[in-house]
Amino acid sequence: MLGFGLGLRSPHYDQVLNQQPTEVDWFEVITENFLAPGGRPRAILRQVREHYPIVLHGLSFNIGSDEAPDYAYLDKLRDLAREIEPAWISDHICWTGLHGHTSHDLLPISYNQETLSLVADKVSRIQDYLEQSVVLENPSMYLQFQSADMTEADFINALTKQTGCRLLLDVNNVYVSSFNLGLDPYREINAIAPESVQQFHLAGHTHNTTHIIDTHDHPVSDPVWALYQHACQRFGKTATLLERDDDIPEMTELIKELDHARQLQARALQELS
Amino acid sequence: MTWQEEQAAFWHWIVDTPGSAAPTEAEKLMAPHQQLSVNDALGIYQNAYRGRLLQAASELYPVTYYTLGDAAHQQLWLGYLEKHPPKPGPMSQLGAYLLTYCRQHDPYRGLPALLELIALETRLVELFENPDLPHYSREQLQNNPAEDWAKLSWTDTGDWTLMEVDFDLETYWLKIQDYRKQPGAKPGGADFPVPAFTDQHPRHLLIRRQNYKMHFQQVSPTFAGFISLLKEGKNFAELCEYLSQHDSETDVPAKSLNYLLQAIDLELLHQQTIRA
Ligand SMILES: [Fe+2]
């Protein structure tokens, strides 16, 4: 188990390299920022990798689209993975683009049998090409399609079973989607097959009374901490990653939050035993 | 409706549709929502799409952004992205066609200083992620026997380029950096113009990467011509020939060597080859 990690972001590069904080067990990086073989980002990543395990977390698999996998992207990813030897490679259960264009954003999939077979096929092709299984994250949702007739959990369980991919369970995203779609986040977590979960994400969001937006610009909220503790009880010891993408504070602040996650997981495991 | 048709409709609402989505059509596709209308929910995706791209654009083109301010930055980029939606690949390529777009569209094509700023920042972005090649050193040069010198030519590191400018971007750049450190500084808030060169122009800018940082500096027309020929793979004899045509007064071999050493010290060269 990797332990408790942080998303590696540029304001913290110097501190990570100079001080090598021991409170952080591993780092997750946004794959797309490190694909270029030259330049500062790749050089930084090489140095960070000397001291920490790395997970590559990308946004470009576009698994919800029936367009062919982006092999140019996958080639670069394969080169990066050969060099960095990540603990695993992850991406998102979503689609990002259409007709040769990309939104650079995570767009929602209608959960039904038609999309399941399309997504499963695409995931299998990507895994075959990369010669490894991948880890996929549940996104934040703001609406559902009329054509959806499966729950997200059923869709994910079928996908992981059919393809051998694993789940990056973003606990904050479960909370955000559940609030926005009027679901019970605990029921959503309980419906996920326990053996499918590889990793957790934790992050902050923005609550706008009528809806919640997944902004990654705040500390983790109390209801998400409670849901995380529940997830730890259900899924056991699981690698956990704290994401922060905006209003990025000093790393000591993030380390405090990470320690809280560590304590909650330990408590949950203790209660289990 | 197939999933592909649903996606095309969704894409159209968030990417192509200026302003708000078309609620009646969208509501046929989207399930009713707790407390948020379908239109507002689509707006979240639309804002996320635009917000992410505008944010990336302001980071890739920081001086252009600070020159324009938020409203003009948004107008420029939304207009550009409508014509050139992002393609798969690194986010850093977002502005690959921005200069071409601005040269063809009002009001930008009538703003030469803005066009130069955009050209400069585009090149900074392009060079930033080029492969890291080892630098050719003075020692490597000195190891050559005297009889080979005339035939020596070089390949370059690929992380530098030259640009001709009519505006003093160097001075403007520094002023913007200073402005950004001031309390209350905000994009669009600086009240100084991009200074134009009034005497001799165009001037030559050398744009290069060193220690993973981007630099640019003015160089003399003769030196600019010299390193352009170096990039083309001309050998030392040809470089001397070039200098003798441009500056016959001076000791040409000594000046050629001096320019070559400057190019080495600026880390512009990668490898030597021997070419008659
Ligand atoms: Fe996440």
XYZ file of C-alpha atoms and ligand atoms in Angstrom:
550
model
C 0.000 0.000 0.000
C 1.438 3.369 -1.029
C 0.148 5.249 2.004
C -0.818 8.919 1.996
C 0.159 11.201 -0.856
C -0.252 14.651 -2.313
C -0.831 15.937 -5.816
C 2.492 17.427 -6.954
C 1.922 21.068 -7.937
C 4.459 23.642 -9.130
C 4.342 25.989 -6.079
C 5.729 23.097 -4.005
C 8.444 21.844 -6.381
C 11.331 23.520 -4.550
C 10.155 22.453 -1.112
C 9.648 18.842 -2.191
C 13.104 18.666 -3.744
C 14.990 20.556 -1.044
C 13.259 19.245 2.087
C 11.842 15.909 0.938
C 9.056 15.918 3.549
C 8.712 12.507 5.195
C 5.028 13.106 6.023
C 4.193 12.574 2.350
C 4.513 8.939 1.255
C 4.015 9.484 -2.494
C 3.038 11.998 -5.142
C 0.458 11.928 -7.893
C 1.149 14.029 -10.985
C -1.066 15.228 -13.840
C 0.298 13.095 -16.684
C -0.257 15.702 -19.405
C 2.074 18.192 -17.679
C 5.029 15.806 -17.894
C 4.715 14.165 -21.318
C 7.219 16.417 -23.093
C 10.582 14.647 -23.020
C 12.435 17.914 -22.341
C 12.039 20.974 -20.184
C 11.725 21.702 -16.511
C 8.640 19.597 -15.636
C 10.196 16.314 -16.746
C 13.491 17.181 -15.031
C 11.640 17.930 -11.774
C 9.667 14.696 -12.011
C 12.862 12.654 -12.468
C 14.276 14.210 -9.315
C 11.095 13.723 -7.294
C 10.965 10.101 -8.428
C 14.389 9.510 -6.852
C 12.767 10.033 -3.449
C 9.090 9.095 -3.798
C 6.763 6.643 -5.562
C 4.773 8.374 -8.308
C 1.308 7.770 -9.747
C 0.497 9.147 -13.214
C -3.004 10.642 -13.251
C -4.228 11.703 -16.701
C -7.202 13.310 -18.429
C -6.874 12.038 -21.983
C -8.083 8.421 -22.237
C -11.464 9.764 -23.390
C -12.966 6.330 -22.649
C -16.554 7.517 -23.031
C -16.026 8.225 -26.724
C -16.069 5.580 -29.452
C -13.242 7.334 -31.295
C -10.049 5.254 -31.518
C -7.640 5.589 -28.592
C -5.203 8.488 -29.017
C -2.138 6.376 -29.806
C 0.184 9.392 -30.038
C -0.772 10.190 -26.452
C -0.452 6.568 -25.364
C 3.027 6.356 -26.934
C 4.201 9.360 -24.945
C 2.570 7.975 -21.821
C 4.327 4.642 -22.346
C 7.683 6.437 -22.691
C 7.019 8.448 -19.551
C 5.974 5.311 -17.659
C 9.130 3.462 -18.763
C 11.242 6.260 -17.393
C 9.327 7.075 -14.198
C 8.061 3.569 -13.348
C 4.822 4.779 -11.744
C 3.066 2.680 -9.113
C 0.086 2.770 -11.491
C -1.540 4.851 -14.231
C -4.947 6.409 -13.703
C -7.500 8.416 -15.682
C -11.217 9.208 -15.477
C -14.579 7.596 -16.236
C -15.692 10.295 -18.630
C -15.263 11.582 -22.135
C -13.211 14.647 -22.979
C -13.621 15.361 -26.666
C -15.297 14.749 -29.965
C -14.485 14.938 -33.693
C -10.768 15.423 -33.150
C -11.208 18.167 -30.566
C -10.832 18.128 -26.814
C -12.476 20.104 -24.040
C -9.612 19.430 -21.582
C -12.513 18.760 -19.231
C -14.291 15.706 -17.748
C -17.678 15.270 -19.431
C -20.356 12.911 -18.096
C -21.262 9.511 -19.508
C -24.796 8.185 -19.681
C -24.624 4.960 -17.655
C -26.320 2.174 -19.659
C -25.484 -1.089 -21.484
C -24.667 0.686 -24.751
C -22.054 2.941 -23.164
C -20.792 0.156 -20.900
C -19.820 -2.028 -23.838
C -18.255 0.948 -25.642
C -16.289 2.033 -22.553
C -15.225 -1.528 -21.697
C -13.971 -2.034 -25.244
C -11.990 1.193 -25.182
C -10.496 0.465 -21.752
C -9.438 -2.995 -22.938
C -7.770 -1.554 -26.024
C -5.910 1.024 -23.935
C -4.807 -1.596 -21.405
C -3.618 -3.905 -24.202
C -1.626 -1.086 -25.741
C -0.089 -0.030 -22.430
C 0.408 -3.702 -21.444
C -0.947 -3.029 -17.969
C -4.265 -2.560 -16.262
C -5.285 0.986 -15.477
C -7.110 2.708 -12.631
C -10.155 4.875 -13.388
C -11.775 7.597 -11.297
C -15.454 8.347 -10.747
C -16.092 11.964 -11.834
C -18.182 14.712 -10.247
C -21.588 14.865 -11.919
C -23.928 17.816 -12.290
C -26.642 16.111 -14.314
C -27.764 12.721 -15.590
C -28.851 11.621 -19.031
C -32.439 10.483 -19.602
C -30.948 7.453 -21.334
C -29.087 6.325 -18.194
C -30.596 3.166 -16.705
C -27.699 1.975 -14.542
C -26.374 3.473 -11.334
C -22.797 4.674 -11.342
C -21.844 1.873 -8.954
C -23.378 -0.815 -11.198
C -21.604 0.676 -14.190
C -18.253 0.757 -12.373
C -18.656 -2.752 -10.960
C -19.407 -4.150 -14.421
C -16.538 -2.193 -15.971
C -13.946 -3.357 -13.440
C -15.218 -6.940 -13.735
C -15.183 -6.988 -17.540
C -11.834 -5.272 -18.090
C -9.788 -5.906 -14.948
C -9.309 -2.173 -14.492
C -9.535 -0.836 -10.956
C -11.301 2.078 -9.317
C -9.846 5.323 -8.055
C -12.676 6.187 -5.694
C -12.835 9.947 -5.315
C -14.754 10.299 -2.063
C -15.360 14.001 -2.614
C -16.765 13.280 -6.084
C -19.182 10.728 -4.619
C -20.331 13.390 -2.168
C -20.611 16.114 -4.849
C -22.457 13.909 -7.355
C -24.788 12.519 -4.686
C -25.736 15.981 -3.502
C -26.256 17.273 -7.049
C -28.267 14.249 -8.185
C -30.218 13.731 -4.962
C -28.609 10.421 -3.991
C -27.371 9.031 -0.660
C -23.548 9.061 -0.774
C -23.298 6.229 1.796
C -25.490 3.986 -0.339
C -23.345 4.846 -3.361
C -20.171 3.837 -1.487
C -21.811 0.655 -0.176
C -22.769 -0.352 -3.705
C -19.155 -0.356 -4.959
C -17.570 -3.824 -5.100
C -14.973 -3.859 -2.283
C -12.307 -5.664 -4.311
C -12.307 -3.046 -7.093
C -10.864 -0.084 -5.188
C -7.205 0.739 -5.731
C -6.985 4.272 -4.381
C -8.950 7.115 -2.780
C -8.999 10.785 -3.696
C -9.860 13.500 -1.214
C -10.456 17.126 -2.171
C -12.374 20.254 -1.282
C -15.418 21.631 -3.066
C -17.536 24.794 -3.282
C -21.039 24.593 -1.843
C -23.498 26.866 -3.640
C -26.596 25.882 -1.592
C -28.505 24.450 -4.569
C -25.518 22.517 -5.889
C -21.868 21.693 -5.165
C -19.000 22.268 -7.576
C -15.855 20.159 -7.451
C -13.351 23.022 -7.314
C -10.339 21.592 -5.419
C -9.777 25.042 -3.924
C -10.751 24.412 -0.290
C -9.751 22.020 2.484
C -11.711 18.753 2.604
C -15.158 19.391 4.128
C -16.444 17.670 7.280
C -19.123 15.570 5.507
C -16.456 14.312 3.093
C -14.166 13.386 6.000
C -17.044 11.412 7.525
C -17.706 9.699 4.201
C -13.982 8.938 3.879
C -13.985 7.239 7.271
C -16.918 5.158 6.123
C -15.093 4.289 2.889
C -12.053 3.200 4.918
C -14.265 0.880 6.955
C -15.743 -0.620 3.810
C -12.616 -0.903 1.656
C -9.911 -1.293 4.323
C -6.351 -0.062 4.048
C -6.250 1.995 0.832
C -3.772 4.429 -0.705
C -5.112 7.956 -0.242
C -4.301 11.100 -2.194
C -5.198 14.675 -1.299
C -5.837 16.906 -4.349
C -5.525 20.687 -4.344
C -5.504 22.626 -7.607
C -6.500 26.172 -6.754
C -5.752 28.593 -3.912
C -2.880 26.255 -3.150
C -1.709 26.813 0.449
C 1.679 26.142 2.056
C 2.540 22.472 1.971
C 2.410 22.296 5.784
C -1.344 22.965 5.528
C -1.797 20.072 3.125
C 0.370 17.833 5.312
C -1.960 18.580 8.262
C -4.932 17.441 6.179
C -3.022 14.366 5.087
C -2.273 13.522 8.733
C -5.971 13.787 9.460
C -6.664 11.275 6.675
C -4.006 8.990 8.147
C -5.626 9.147 11.586
C -9.133 8.545 10.223
C -8.008 5.519 8.222
C -6.135 4.106 11.249
C -9.234 4.602 13.424
C -11.460 2.953 10.829
C -9.128 -0.039 10.578
C -8.957 -0.319 14.356
C -12.751 -0.368 14.578
C -12.805 -3.088 11.932
C -10.388 -5.315 13.820
C -30.932 8.646 -30.017
C -27.552 6.929 -29.993
C -24.853 7.773 -27.462
C -22.877 9.458 -30.258
C -25.845 11.719 -31.004
C -26.273 12.515 -27.327
C -22.598 13.416 -27.097
C -22.788 15.618 -30.187
C -25.725 17.516 -28.668
C -23.953 17.875 -25.313
C -20.773 19.031 -27.033
C -22.695 21.566 -29.058
C -24.230 23.067 -25.904
C -21.051 23.442 -23.962
C -18.500 24.198 -26.684
C -20.246 25.717 -29.680
C -23.189 27.558 -28.178
C -22.407 31.108 -27.187
C -24.322 32.138 -24.082
C -26.738 29.663 -22.573
C -27.809 26.267 -23.810
C -31.099 25.548 -25.555
C -33.241 24.295 -22.652
C -36.064 22.561 -24.499
C -33.781 20.304 -26.515
C -31.462 19.709 -23.578
C -34.321 18.719 -21.323
C -35.225 15.913 -23.686
C -31.796 14.423 -23.023
C -31.030 15.323 -19.445
C -32.796 13.972 -16.398
C -34.566 16.536 -14.196
C -32.336 17.770 -11.500
C -32.767 18.231 -7.762
C -32.582 21.989 -7.306
C -30.762 23.045 -10.433
C -32.274 23.461 -13.878
C -30.849 21.444 -16.751
C -29.765 24.704 -18.297
C -27.844 25.741 -15.182
C -26.259 22.298 -14.899
C -25.082 22.523 -18.502
C -23.809 25.999 -17.658
C -21.530 24.442 -15.023
C -19.906 22.323 -17.717
C -19.741 25.266 -20.097
C -18.122 27.487 -17.459
C -15.686 24.752 -16.509
C -14.680 24.296 -20.149
C -14.175 27.998 -20.751
C -12.704 28.725 -17.334
C -10.073 26.015 -17.664
C -8.977 27.223 -21.105
C -8.925 30.905 -20.133
C -6.898 30.040 -17.048
C -4.408 28.006 -19.094
C -4.187 30.826 -21.661
C -3.368 33.376 -18.960
C -0.583 31.103 -17.677
C 0.848 30.374 -21.134
C 0.660 34.039 -22.244
C 1.135 35.922 -18.948
C 2.407 39.215 -20.365
C -0.230 39.326 -23.094
C -2.812 38.635 -20.373
C -1.477 41.415 -18.159
C -1.444 43.768 -21.121
C -5.031 43.046 -22.159
C -6.784 42.622 -18.814
C -9.534 40.108 -18.067
C -12.282 41.312 -20.395
C -10.104 41.721 -23.501
C -8.236 38.477 -22.711
C -11.551 36.640 -22.556
C -12.799 38.241 -25.771
C -9.582 37.369 -27.610
C -9.441 33.758 -26.454
C -13.133 32.907 -26.787
C -13.085 34.289 -30.332
C -9.933 32.348 -31.119
C -11.153 29.099 -29.526
C -14.377 29.260 -31.513
C -12.264 29.142 -34.683
C -9.595 26.805 -33.280
C -11.090 24.500 -30.631
C -8.361 22.709 -28.669
C -6.976 19.527 -30.180
C -5.828 16.500 -28.186
C -2.261 16.943 -27.018
C -0.555 19.099 -24.456
C -2.439 22.116 -23.141
C 0.663 24.151 -24.014
C -0.351 23.936 -27.693
C -3.554 25.830 -26.968
C -2.229 28.998 -28.639
C -0.573 27.281 -31.609
C -2.700 29.254 -34.101
C -3.234 32.376 -32.003
C -0.757 34.538 -33.906
C -2.236 33.528 -37.277
C -5.731 34.195 -35.943
C -4.758 37.638 -34.627
C -3.031 38.589 -37.885
C -6.298 37.886 -39.699
C -8.845 39.416 -37.310
C -9.790 42.876 -36.141
C -8.962 44.581 -33.922
C -5.817 42.512 -33.334
C -4.336 42.779 -36.811
C -4.128 46.547 -36.336
C -2.139 46.203 -33.082
C 1.494 45.471 -34.053
C 2.847 45.560 -30.475
C 0.266 42.990 -29.363
C 1.144 40.791 -32.354
C 4.822 40.905 -31.361
C 4.033 40.047 -27.741
C 1.955 37.074 -28.851
C 4.687 35.962 -31.274
C 7.267 36.122 -28.472
C 5.170 34.246 -25.910
C 4.259 31.603 -28.517
C 7.958 30.966 -29.129
C 8.698 30.854 -25.404
C 6.026 28.171 -25.017
C 7.250 26.179 -28.036
C 10.873 26.134 -26.923
C 10.129 25.420 -23.275
C 9.407 21.727 -23.742
C 11.874 20.839 -26.492
C 14.160 17.886 -25.735
C 17.148 18.593 -23.500
C 20.303 18.047 -25.544
C 23.808 18.282 -24.036
C 25.684 21.491 -24.790
C 28.793 21.673 -26.910
C 31.724 23.025 -24.872
C 34.800 25.164 -25.399
C 36.899 22.077 -24.542
C 35.343 20.103 -27.396
C 36.204 22.941 -29.753
C 39.788 23.128 -28.525
C 40.316 19.411 -29.067
C 40.151 19.868 -32.838
C 43.432 19.813 -34.784
C 44.164 23.090 -36.585
C 43.693 21.580 -40.050
C 40.045 20.644 -39.281
C 38.885 24.087 -38.136
C 37.711 25.405 -41.476
C 35.555 22.295 -41.997
C 33.842 22.320 -38.585
C 30.092 22.785 -38.491
C 27.558 22.328 -35.686
C 24.038 21.215 -34.884
C 22.144 23.373 -32.421
C 20.414 22.450 -29.152
C 16.951 23.177 -30.581
C 15.987 25.319 -27.599
C 16.632 28.764 -29.079
C 15.382 30.920 -31.928
C 15.670 34.428 -33.320
C 12.920 36.966 -33.830
C 12.845 40.371 -35.489
C 11.044 43.045 -33.482
C 9.966 46.646 -33.917
C 9.090 47.065 -30.243
C 11.286 46.990 -27.158
C 9.783 43.865 -25.630
C 12.723 43.454 -23.235
C 12.046 46.775 -21.507
C 8.292 46.226 -21.534
C 8.670 42.734 -20.080
C 10.698 44.015 -17.140
C 8.220 46.821 -16.515
C 5.320 44.354 -16.461
C 7.222 42.097 -14.047
C 7.823 45.118 -11.763
C 4.205 46.185 -12.083
C 2.973 42.714 -11.086
C 4.890 42.947 -7.803
C 3.133 46.173 -6.831
C 0.240 46.016 -4.372
C -3.077 46.351 -6.183
C -1.607 45.277 -9.540
C -4.196 43.661 -11.759
C -4.341 42.407 -15.360
C -5.002 45.346 -17.657
C -4.089 47.810 -14.927
C -0.656 48.918 -16.194
C -0.807 52.326 -17.885
C 2.457 52.237 -19.883
C 2.655 51.285 -23.568
C 4.945 48.805 -25.299
C 7.787 51.133 -26.389
C 8.563 51.168 -30.106
C 12.112 51.437 -31.453
C 12.234 54.769 -33.224
C 15.728 54.577 -34.703
C 17.218 51.415 -36.130
C 14.724 48.609 -36.556
C 13.866 45.804 -36.764
C 16.044 44.645 -33.912
C 16.975 41.017 -33.314
C 15.908 39.091 -30.262
C 17.613 35.872 -29.245
C 15.103 33.674 -27.371
C 16.634 30.722 -25.550
C 16.242 28.264 -22.706
C 18.943 27.894 -20.088
C 18.724 25.809 -16.918
C 15.078 25.150 -17.790
C 14.306 28.863 -17.743
C 13.424 30.980 -20.751
C 15.446 34.116 -21.576
C 15.426 36.645 -24.367
C 17.860 39.396 -25.186
C 18.718 41.767 -28.028
C 21.678 40.784 -30.183
C 23.448 42.690 -32.982
C 22.296 42.102 -36.573
C 25.716 40.630 -37.425
C 25.636 38.186 -34.517
C 22.034 37.277 -35.375
C 23.124 36.511 -38.945
C 26.089 34.516 -37.651
C 24.070 32.233 -35.390
C 21.367 31.801 -38.050
C 24.058 30.401 -40.340
C 25.361 28.251 -37.474
C 21.824 26.836 -37.142
C 21.783 26.131 -40.889
C 24.945 24.027 -40.479
C 27.412 26.328 -42.279
C 31.051 25.451 -41.555
C 33.620 27.722 -39.945
C 35.096 28.825 -43.284
C 31.629 29.858 -44.493
C 30.994 31.704 -41.236
C 34.249 33.634 -41.682
C 33.210 34.413 -45.253
C 29.903 35.810 -43.964
C 31.682 38.054 -41.459
C 34.147 39.322 -44.018
C 31.205 40.467 -46.151
C 29.554 42.245 -43.222
C 32.516 43.637 -41.368
C 35.636 43.738 -43.522
C 37.376 46.242 -41.218
C 38.068 43.829 -38.385
C 40.218 40.735 -37.961
C 37.683 38.290 -39.406
C 39.043 34.958 -38.050
C 39.388 36.468 -34.551
C 35.856 37.885 -34.669
C 34.452 34.593 -35.997
C 36.108 32.747 -33.145
C 34.798 35.304 -30.691
C 31.232 34.889 -32.027
C 31.573 31.123 -31.977
C 32.700 31.205 -28.342
C 29.767 33.474 -27.496
C 27.419 30.961 -29.104
C 29.013 28.173 -27.062
C 28.768 30.171 -23.830
C 25.089 30.913 -24.552
C 24.642 27.099 -24.847
C 23.297 27.324 -28.399
C 25.276 24.407 -29.842
C 24.888 20.678 -29.402
C 27.404 18.731 -31.533
C 30.089 19.318 -34.111
C 30.555 17.589 -37.435
C 33.355 17.892 -39.959
C 32.048 19.118 -43.321
C 34.197 20.206 -46.222
Fe -10.183 13.294 -8.091
